[in-house]
Backbone as JSON Lines, residues from 0, in Angstrom:
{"i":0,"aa":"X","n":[-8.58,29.71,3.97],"ca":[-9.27,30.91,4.35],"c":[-10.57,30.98,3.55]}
{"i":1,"aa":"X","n":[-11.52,31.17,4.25],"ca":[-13.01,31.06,3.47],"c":[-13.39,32.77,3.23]}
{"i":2,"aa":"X","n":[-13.49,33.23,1.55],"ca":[-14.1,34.37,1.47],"c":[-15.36,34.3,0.98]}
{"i":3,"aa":"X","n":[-15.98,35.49,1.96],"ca":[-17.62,35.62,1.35],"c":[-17.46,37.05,0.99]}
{"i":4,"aa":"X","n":[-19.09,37.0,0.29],"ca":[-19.58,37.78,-0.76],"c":[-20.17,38.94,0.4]}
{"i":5,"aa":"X","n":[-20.08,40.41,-0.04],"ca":[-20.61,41.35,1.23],"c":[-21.82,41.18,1.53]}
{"i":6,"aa":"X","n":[-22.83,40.63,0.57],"ca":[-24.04,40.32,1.33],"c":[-23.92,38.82,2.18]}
{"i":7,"aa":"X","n":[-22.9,38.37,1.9],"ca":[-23.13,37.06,3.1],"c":[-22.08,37.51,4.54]}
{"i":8,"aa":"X","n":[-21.37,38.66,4.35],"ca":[-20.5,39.01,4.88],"c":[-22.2,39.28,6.29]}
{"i":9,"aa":"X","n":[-22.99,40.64,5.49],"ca":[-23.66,41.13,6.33],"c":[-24.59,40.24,6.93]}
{"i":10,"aa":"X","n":[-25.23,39.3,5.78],"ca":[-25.55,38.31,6.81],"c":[-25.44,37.51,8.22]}
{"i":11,"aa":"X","n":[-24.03,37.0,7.93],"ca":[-23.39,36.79,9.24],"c":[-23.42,37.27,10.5]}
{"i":12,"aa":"X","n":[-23.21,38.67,10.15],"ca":[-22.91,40.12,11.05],"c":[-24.3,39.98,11.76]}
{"i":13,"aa":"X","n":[-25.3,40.91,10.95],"ca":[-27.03,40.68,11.24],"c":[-26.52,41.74,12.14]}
{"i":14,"aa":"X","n":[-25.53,42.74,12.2],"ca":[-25.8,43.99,13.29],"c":[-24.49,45.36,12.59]}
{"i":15,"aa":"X","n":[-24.52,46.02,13.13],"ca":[-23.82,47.04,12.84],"c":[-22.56,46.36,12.41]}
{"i":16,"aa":"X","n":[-21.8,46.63,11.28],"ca":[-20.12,46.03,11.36],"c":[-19.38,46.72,12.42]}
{"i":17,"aa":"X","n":[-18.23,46.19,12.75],"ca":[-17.44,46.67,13.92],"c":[-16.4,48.17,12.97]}
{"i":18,"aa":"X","n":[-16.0,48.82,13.75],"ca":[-15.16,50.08,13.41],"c":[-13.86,48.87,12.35]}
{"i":19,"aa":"X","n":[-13.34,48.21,13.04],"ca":[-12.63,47.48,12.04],"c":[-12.7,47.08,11.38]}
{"i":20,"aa":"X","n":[-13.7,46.68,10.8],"ca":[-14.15,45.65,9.54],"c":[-14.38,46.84,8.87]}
{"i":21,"aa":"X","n":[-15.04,48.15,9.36],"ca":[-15.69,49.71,8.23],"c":[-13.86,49.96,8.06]}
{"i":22,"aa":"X","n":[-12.54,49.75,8.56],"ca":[-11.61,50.5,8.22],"c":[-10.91,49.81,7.26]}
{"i":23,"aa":"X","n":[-11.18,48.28,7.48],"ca":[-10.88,46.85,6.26],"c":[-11.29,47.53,4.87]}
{"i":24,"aa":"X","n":[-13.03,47.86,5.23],"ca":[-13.44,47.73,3.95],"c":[-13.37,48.98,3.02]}
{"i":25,"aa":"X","n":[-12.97,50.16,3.89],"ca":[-12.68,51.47,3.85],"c":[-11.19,51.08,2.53]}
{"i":26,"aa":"X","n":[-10.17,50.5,3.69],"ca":[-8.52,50.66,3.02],"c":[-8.69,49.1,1.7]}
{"i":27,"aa":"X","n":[-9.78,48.68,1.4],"ca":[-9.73,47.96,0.1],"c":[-10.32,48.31,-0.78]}
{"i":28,"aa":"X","n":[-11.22,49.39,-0.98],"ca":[-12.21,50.17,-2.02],"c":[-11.19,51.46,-2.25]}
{"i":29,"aa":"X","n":[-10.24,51.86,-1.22],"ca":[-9.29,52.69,-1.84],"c":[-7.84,52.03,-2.36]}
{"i":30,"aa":"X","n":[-7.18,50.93,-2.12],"ca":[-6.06,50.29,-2.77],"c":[-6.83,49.68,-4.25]}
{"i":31,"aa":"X","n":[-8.07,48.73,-4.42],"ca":[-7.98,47.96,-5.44],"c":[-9.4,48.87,-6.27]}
{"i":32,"aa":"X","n":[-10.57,49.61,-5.35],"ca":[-11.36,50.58,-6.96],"c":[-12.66,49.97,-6.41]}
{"i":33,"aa":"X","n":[-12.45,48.63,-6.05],"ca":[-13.39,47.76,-5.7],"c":[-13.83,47.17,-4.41]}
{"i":34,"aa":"X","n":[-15.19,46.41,-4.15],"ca":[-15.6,45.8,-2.97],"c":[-15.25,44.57,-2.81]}
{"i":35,"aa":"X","n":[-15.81,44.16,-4.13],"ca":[-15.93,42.26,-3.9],"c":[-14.64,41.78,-4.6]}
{"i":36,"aa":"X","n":[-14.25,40.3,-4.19],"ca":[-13.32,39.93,-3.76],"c":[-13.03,39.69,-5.48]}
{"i":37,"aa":"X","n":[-12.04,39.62,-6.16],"ca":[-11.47,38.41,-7.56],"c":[-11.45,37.71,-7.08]}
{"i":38,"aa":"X","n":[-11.84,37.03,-7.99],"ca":[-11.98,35.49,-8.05],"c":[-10.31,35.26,-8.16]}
{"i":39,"aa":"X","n":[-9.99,34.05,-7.31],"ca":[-8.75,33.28,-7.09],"c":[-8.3,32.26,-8.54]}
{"i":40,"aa":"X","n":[-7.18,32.62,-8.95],"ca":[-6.67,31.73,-10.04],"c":[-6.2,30.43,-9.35]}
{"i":41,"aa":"X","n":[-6.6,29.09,-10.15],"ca":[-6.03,28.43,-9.4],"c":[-5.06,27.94,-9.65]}
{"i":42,"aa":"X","n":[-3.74,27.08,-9.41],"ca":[-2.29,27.5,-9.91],"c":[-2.31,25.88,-10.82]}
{"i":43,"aa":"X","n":[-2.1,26.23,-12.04],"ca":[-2.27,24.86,-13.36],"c":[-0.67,24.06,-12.04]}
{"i":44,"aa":"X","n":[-1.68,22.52,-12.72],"ca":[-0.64,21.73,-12.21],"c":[0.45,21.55,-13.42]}
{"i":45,"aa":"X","n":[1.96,21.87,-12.74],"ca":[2.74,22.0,-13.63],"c":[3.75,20.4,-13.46]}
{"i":46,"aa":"X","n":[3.43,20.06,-12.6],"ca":[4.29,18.35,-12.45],"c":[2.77,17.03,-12.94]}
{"i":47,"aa":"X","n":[2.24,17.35,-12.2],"ca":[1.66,16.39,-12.39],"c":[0.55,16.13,-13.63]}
{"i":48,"aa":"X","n":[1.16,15.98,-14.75],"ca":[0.59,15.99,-15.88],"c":[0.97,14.95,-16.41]}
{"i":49,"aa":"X","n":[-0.7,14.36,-17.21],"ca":[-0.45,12.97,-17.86],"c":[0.4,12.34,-18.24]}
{"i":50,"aa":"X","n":[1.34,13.07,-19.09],"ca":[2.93,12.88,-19.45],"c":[3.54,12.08,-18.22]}
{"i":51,"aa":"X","n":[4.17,12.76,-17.21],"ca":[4.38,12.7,-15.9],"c":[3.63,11.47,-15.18]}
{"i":52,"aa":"X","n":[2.54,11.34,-14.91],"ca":[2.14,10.45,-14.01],"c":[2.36,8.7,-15.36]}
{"i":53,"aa":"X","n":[2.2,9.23,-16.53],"ca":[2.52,7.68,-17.56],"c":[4.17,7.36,-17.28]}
{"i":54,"aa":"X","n":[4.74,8.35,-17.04],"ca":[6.18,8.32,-16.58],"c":[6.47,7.3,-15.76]}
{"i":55,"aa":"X","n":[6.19,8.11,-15.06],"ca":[6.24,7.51,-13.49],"c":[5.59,5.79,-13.35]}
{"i":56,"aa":"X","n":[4.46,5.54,-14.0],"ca":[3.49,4.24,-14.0],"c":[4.61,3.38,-14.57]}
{"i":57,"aa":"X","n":[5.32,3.8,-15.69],"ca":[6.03,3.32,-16.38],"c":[7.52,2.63,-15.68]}
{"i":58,"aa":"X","n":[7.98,3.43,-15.29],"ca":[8.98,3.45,-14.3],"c":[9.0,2.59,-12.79]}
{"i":59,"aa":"X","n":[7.49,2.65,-12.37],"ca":[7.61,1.57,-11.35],"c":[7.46,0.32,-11.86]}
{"i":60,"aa":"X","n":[6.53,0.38,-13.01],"ca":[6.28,-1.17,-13.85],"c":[7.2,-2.04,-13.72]}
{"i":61,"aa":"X","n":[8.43,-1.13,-14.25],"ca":[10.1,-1.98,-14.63],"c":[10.74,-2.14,-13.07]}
{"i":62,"aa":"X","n":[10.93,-1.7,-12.76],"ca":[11.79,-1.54,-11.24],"c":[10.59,-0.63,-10.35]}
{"i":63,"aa":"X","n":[10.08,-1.45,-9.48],"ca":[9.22,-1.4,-8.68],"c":[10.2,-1.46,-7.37]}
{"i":64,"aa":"X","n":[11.08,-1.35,-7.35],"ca":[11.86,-1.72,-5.63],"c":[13.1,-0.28,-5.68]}
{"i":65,"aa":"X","n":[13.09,0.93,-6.63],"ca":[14.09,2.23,-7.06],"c":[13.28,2.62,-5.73]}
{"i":66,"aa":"X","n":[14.06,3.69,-5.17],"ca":[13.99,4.38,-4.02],"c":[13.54,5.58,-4.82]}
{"i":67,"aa":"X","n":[12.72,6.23,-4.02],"ca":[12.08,7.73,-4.45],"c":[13.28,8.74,-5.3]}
{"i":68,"aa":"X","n":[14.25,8.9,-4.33],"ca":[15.38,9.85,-4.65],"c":[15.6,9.22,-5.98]}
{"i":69,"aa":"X","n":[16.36,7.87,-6.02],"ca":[17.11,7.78,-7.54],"c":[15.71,7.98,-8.28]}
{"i":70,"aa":"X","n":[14.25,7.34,-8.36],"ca":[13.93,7.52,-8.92],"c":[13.61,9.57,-9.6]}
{"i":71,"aa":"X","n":[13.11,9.99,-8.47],"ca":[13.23,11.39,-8.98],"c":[13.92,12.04,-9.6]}
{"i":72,"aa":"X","n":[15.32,11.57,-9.3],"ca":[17.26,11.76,-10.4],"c":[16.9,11.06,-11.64]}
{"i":73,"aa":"X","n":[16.17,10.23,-11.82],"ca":[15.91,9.43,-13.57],"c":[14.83,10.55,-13.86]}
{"i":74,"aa":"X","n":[14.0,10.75,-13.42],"ca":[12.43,11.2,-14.34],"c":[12.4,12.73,-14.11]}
{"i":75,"aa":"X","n":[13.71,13.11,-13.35],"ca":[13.68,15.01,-13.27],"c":[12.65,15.49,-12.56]}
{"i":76,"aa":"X","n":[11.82,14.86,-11.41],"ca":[10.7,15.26,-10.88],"c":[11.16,15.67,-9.24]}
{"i":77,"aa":"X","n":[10.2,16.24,-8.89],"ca":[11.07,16.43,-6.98],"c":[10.46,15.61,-6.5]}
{"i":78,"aa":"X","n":[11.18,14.99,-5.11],"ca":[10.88,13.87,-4.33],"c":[9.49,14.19,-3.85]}
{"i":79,"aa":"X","n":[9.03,15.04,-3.19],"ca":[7.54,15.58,-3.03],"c":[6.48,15.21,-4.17]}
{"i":80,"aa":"X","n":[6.65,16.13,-5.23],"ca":[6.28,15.16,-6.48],"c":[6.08,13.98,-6.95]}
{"i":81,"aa":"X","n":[7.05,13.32,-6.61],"ca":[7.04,11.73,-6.8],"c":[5.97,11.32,-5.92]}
{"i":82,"aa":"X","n":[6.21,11.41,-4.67],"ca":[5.43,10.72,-4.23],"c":[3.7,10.98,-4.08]}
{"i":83,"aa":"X","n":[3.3,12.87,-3.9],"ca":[2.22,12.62,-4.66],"c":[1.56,11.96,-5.55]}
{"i":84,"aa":"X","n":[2.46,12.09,-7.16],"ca":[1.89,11.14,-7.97],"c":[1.82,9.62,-8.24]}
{"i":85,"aa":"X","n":[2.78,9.02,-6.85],"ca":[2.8,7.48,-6.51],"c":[0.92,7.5,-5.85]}
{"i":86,"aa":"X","n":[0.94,8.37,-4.8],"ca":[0.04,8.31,-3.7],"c":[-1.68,8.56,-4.08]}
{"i":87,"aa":"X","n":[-1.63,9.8,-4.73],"ca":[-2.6,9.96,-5.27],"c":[-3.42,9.64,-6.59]}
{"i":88,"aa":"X","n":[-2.48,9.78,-7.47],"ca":[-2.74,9.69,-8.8],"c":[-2.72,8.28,-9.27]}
{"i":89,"aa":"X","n":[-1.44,7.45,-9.04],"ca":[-1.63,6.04,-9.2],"c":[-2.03,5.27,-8.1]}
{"i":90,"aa":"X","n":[-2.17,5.65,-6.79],"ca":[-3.09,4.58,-5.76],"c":[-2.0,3.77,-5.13]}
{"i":91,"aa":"X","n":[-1.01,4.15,-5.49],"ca":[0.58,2.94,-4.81],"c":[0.81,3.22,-3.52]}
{"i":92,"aa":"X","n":[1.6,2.6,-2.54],"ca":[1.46,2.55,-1.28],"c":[2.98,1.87,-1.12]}
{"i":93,"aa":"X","n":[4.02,2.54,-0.24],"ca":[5.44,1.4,-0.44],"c":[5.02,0.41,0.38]}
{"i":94,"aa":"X","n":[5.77,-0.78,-0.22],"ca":[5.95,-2.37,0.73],"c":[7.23,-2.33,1.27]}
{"i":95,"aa":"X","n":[7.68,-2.59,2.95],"ca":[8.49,-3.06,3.17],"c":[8.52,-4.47,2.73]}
{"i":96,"aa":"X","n":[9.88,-4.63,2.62],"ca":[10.73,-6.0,2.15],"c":[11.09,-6.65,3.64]}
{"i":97,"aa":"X","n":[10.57,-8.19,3.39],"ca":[10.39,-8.91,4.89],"c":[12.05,-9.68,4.62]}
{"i":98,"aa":"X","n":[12.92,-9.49,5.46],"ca":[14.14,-10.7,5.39],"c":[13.54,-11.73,6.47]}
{"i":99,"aa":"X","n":[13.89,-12.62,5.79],"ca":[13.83,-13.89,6.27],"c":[14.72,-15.17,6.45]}
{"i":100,"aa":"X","n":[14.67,-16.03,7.37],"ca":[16.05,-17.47,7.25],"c":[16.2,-18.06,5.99]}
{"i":101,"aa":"X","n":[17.1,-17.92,5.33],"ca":[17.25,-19.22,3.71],"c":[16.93,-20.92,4.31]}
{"i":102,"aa":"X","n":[16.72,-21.38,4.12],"ca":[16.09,-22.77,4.6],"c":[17.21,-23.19,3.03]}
{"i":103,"aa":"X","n":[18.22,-24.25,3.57],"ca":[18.41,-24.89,2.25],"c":[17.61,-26.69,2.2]}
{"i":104,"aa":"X","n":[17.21,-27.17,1.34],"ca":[17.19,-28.41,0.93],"c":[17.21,-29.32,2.59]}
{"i":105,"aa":"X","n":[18.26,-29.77,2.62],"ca":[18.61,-30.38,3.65],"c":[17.91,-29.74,5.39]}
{"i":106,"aa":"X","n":[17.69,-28.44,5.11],"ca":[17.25,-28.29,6.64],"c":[15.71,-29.2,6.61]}
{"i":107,"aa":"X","n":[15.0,-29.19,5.54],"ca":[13.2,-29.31,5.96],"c":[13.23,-30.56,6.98]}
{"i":108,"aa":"X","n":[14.34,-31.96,6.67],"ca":[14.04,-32.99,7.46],"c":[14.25,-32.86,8.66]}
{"i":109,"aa":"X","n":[15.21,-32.21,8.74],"ca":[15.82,-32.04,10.23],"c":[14.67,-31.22,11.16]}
{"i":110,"aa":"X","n":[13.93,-30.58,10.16],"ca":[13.12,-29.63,11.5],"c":[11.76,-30.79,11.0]}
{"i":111,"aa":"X","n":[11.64,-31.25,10.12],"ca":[10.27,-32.42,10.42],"c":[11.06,-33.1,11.67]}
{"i":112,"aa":"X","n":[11.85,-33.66,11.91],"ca":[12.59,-34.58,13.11],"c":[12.37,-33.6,14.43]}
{"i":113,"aa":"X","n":[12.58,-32.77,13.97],"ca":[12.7,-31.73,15.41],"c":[10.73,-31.31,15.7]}
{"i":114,"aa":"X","n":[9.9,-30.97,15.22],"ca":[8.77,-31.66,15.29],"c":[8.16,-33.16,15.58]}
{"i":115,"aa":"X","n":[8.68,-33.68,14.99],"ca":[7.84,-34.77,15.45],"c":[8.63,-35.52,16.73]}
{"i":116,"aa":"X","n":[9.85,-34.58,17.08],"ca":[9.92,-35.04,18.63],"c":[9.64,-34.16,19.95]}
{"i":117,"aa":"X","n":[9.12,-33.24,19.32],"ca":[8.57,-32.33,20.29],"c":[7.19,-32.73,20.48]}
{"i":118,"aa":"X","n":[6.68,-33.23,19.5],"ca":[5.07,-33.25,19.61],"c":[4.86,-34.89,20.43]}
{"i":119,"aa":"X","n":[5.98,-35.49,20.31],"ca":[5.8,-37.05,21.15],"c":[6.44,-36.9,22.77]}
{"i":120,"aa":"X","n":[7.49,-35.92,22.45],"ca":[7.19,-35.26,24.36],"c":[6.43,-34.52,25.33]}
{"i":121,"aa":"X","n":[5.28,-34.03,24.28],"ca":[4.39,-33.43,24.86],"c":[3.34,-34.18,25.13]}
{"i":122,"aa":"X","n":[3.24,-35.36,24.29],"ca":[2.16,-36.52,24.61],"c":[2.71,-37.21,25.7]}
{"i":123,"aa":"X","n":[3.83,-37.29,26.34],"ca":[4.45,-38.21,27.08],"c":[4.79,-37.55,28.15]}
{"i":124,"aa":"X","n":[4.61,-36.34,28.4],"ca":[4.59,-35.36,29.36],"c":[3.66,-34.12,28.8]}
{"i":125,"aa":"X","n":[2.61,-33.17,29.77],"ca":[2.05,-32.35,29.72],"c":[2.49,-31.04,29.81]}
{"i":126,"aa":"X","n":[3.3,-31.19,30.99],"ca":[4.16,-29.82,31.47],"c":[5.52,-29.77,30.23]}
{"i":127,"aa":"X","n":[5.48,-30.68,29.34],"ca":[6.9,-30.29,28.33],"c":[7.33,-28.99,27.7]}
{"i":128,"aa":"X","n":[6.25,-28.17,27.44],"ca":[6.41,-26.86,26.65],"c":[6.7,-25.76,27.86]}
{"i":129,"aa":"X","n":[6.48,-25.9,29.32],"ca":[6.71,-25.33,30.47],"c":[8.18,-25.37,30.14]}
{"i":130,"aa":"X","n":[8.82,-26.7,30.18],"ca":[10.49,-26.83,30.95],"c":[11.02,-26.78,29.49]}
{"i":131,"aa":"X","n":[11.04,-25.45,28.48],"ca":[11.21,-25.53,27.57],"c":[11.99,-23.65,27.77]}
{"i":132,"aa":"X","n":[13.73,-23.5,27.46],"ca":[13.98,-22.33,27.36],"c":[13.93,-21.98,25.87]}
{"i":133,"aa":"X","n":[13.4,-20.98,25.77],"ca":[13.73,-20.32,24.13],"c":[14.51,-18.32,24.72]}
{"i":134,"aa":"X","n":[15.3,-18.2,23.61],"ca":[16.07,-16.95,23.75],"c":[16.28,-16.32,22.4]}
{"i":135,"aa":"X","n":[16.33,-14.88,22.59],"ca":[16.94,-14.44,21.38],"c":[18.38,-14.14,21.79]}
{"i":136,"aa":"X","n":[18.71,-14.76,19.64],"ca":[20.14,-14.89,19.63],"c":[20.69,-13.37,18.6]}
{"i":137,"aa":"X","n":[21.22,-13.39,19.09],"ca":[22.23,-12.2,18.09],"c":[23.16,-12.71,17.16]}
{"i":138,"aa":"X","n":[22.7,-12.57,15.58],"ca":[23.85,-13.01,14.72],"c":[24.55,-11.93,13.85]}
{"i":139,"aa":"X","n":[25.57,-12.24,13.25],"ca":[26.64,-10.8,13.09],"c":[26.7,-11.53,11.32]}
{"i":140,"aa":"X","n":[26.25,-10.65,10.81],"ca":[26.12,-10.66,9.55],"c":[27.29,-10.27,8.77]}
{"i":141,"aa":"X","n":[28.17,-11.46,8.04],"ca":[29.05,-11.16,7.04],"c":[28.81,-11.43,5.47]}
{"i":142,"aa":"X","n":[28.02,-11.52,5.42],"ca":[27.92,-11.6,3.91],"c":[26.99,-10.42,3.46]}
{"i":143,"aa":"X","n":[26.88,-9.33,4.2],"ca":[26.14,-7.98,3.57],"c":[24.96,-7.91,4.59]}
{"i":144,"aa":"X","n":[25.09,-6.41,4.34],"ca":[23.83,-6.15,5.41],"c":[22.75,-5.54,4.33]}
{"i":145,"aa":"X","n":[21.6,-5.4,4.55],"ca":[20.17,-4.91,3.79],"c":[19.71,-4.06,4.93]}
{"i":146,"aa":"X","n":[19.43,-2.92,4.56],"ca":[18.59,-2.21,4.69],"c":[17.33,-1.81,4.87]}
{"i":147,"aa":"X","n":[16.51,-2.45,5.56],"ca":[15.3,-2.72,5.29],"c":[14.65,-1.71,5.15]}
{"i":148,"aa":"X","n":[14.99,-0.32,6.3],"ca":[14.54,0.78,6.67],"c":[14.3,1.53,5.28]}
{"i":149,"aa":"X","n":[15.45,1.36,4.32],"ca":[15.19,2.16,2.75],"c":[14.89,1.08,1.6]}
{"i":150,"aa":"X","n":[14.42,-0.47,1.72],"ca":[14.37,-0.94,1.06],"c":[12.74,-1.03,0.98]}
{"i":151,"aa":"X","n":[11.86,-0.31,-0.12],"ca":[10.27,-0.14,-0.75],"c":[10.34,-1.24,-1.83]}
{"i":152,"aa":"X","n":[9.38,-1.51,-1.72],"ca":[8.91,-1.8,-3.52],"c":[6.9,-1.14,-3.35]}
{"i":153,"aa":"X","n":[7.21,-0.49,-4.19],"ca":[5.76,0.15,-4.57],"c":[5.01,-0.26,-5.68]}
{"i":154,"aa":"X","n":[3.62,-0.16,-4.92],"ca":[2.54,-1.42,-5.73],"c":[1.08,-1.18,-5.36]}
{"i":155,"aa":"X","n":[0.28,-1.12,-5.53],"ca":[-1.43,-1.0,-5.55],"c":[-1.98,-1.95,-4.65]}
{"i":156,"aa":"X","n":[-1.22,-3.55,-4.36],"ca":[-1.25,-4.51,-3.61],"c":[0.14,-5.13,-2.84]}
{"i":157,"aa":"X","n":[0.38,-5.39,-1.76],"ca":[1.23,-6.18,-1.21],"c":[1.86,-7.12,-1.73]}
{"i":158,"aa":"X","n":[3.07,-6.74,-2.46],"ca":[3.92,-8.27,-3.11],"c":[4.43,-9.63,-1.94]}
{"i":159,"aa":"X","n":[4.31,-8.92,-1.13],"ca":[4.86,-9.63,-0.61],"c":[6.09,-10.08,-0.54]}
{"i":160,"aa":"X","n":[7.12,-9.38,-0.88],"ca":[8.36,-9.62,-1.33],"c":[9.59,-10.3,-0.02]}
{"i":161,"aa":"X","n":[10.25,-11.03,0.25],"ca":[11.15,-11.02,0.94],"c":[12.91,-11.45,0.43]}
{"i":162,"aa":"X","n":[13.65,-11.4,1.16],"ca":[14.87,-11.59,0.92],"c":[15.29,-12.71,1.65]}
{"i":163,"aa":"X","n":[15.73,-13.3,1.36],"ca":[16.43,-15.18,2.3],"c":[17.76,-14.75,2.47]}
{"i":164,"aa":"X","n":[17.92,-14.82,3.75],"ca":[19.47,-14.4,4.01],"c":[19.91,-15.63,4.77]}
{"i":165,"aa":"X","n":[21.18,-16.4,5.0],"ca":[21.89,-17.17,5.41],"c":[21.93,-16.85,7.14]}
{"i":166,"aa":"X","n":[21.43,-17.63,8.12],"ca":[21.5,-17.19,9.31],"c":[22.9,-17.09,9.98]}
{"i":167,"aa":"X","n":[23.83,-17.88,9.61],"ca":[25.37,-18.4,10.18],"c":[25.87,-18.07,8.68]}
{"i":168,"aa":"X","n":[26.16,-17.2,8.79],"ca":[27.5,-17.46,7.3],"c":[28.68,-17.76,7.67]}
């Protein structure tokens, strides 16, 4: 809400005030004594203080991948809070965590083999990548599921972080 001063008030106006604005200014010179407005206190920041934001810097330093909530349950701050002083104050931004196939040892040859016979059927036929089905497969995860949807790590830059999960367990 933008307040002005009664001479910018009348400015504005540049004509008679309306009956309502004379009954405004009527019922505030009899409640407060006065015309012009007090000045607005502005409300001291009570979370986000140096203390607090070294906290917090501190806290992602070590464990950069704590979820807002637990973290807010360690440092006594509200989740709102937190993340202001992730957002604004320190410049952090969450990273999703990419899962990805574990590749062990033994797979790299097999897919160099599986390359370099795709790339000698395509020299030996043109149309090869045409008569070629690919599908998605659905795999049923027993060795734990991840979360990706709640899994952050917060950071100033992209870690880049991922997880290698076993495609067939």
């Amino acid at each position: 809400m933008v307040v002005y001063t009664l001479e910018q008030r009348w400015e504005i106006l540049r004509e008679a005030p309306s009956a309502p604005y004379v009954r405004y200014l009527v019922k505030k010179v009899k409640e407060t004594g006065i015309l012009i407005d007090k000045p607005k206190r502005e409300k001291p920041k009570t979370v986000r203080k140096p203390e607090n934001i070294a906290a917090v810097a501190e806290s992602v330093r070590e464990t950069p991948s704590t979820s807002i909530y637990r973290r807010s349950q360690q440092l006594n701050v509200s989740e709102t809070s937190l993340r202001r002083i992730l957002h604004k104050d320190l410049g952090m931004t969450p990273y999703k965590v990419q899962l990805v196939q574990e590749l062990k040892p033994t797979d790299h040859p097999i897919r160099f083999r599986f390359a370099k016979w795709a790339c000698d059927r395509l020299t030996e036929d043109a149309d090869f990548a045409k008569k070629i089905i690919f599908s998605d497969e659905a795999h049923f995860d027993l060795g734990g599921y991840v979360n990706k949807q709640n899994c952050r790590i917060w950071g100033t830059e992209n870690p880049h972080a991922y997880i290698e999960k076993p495609t067939h367990s």
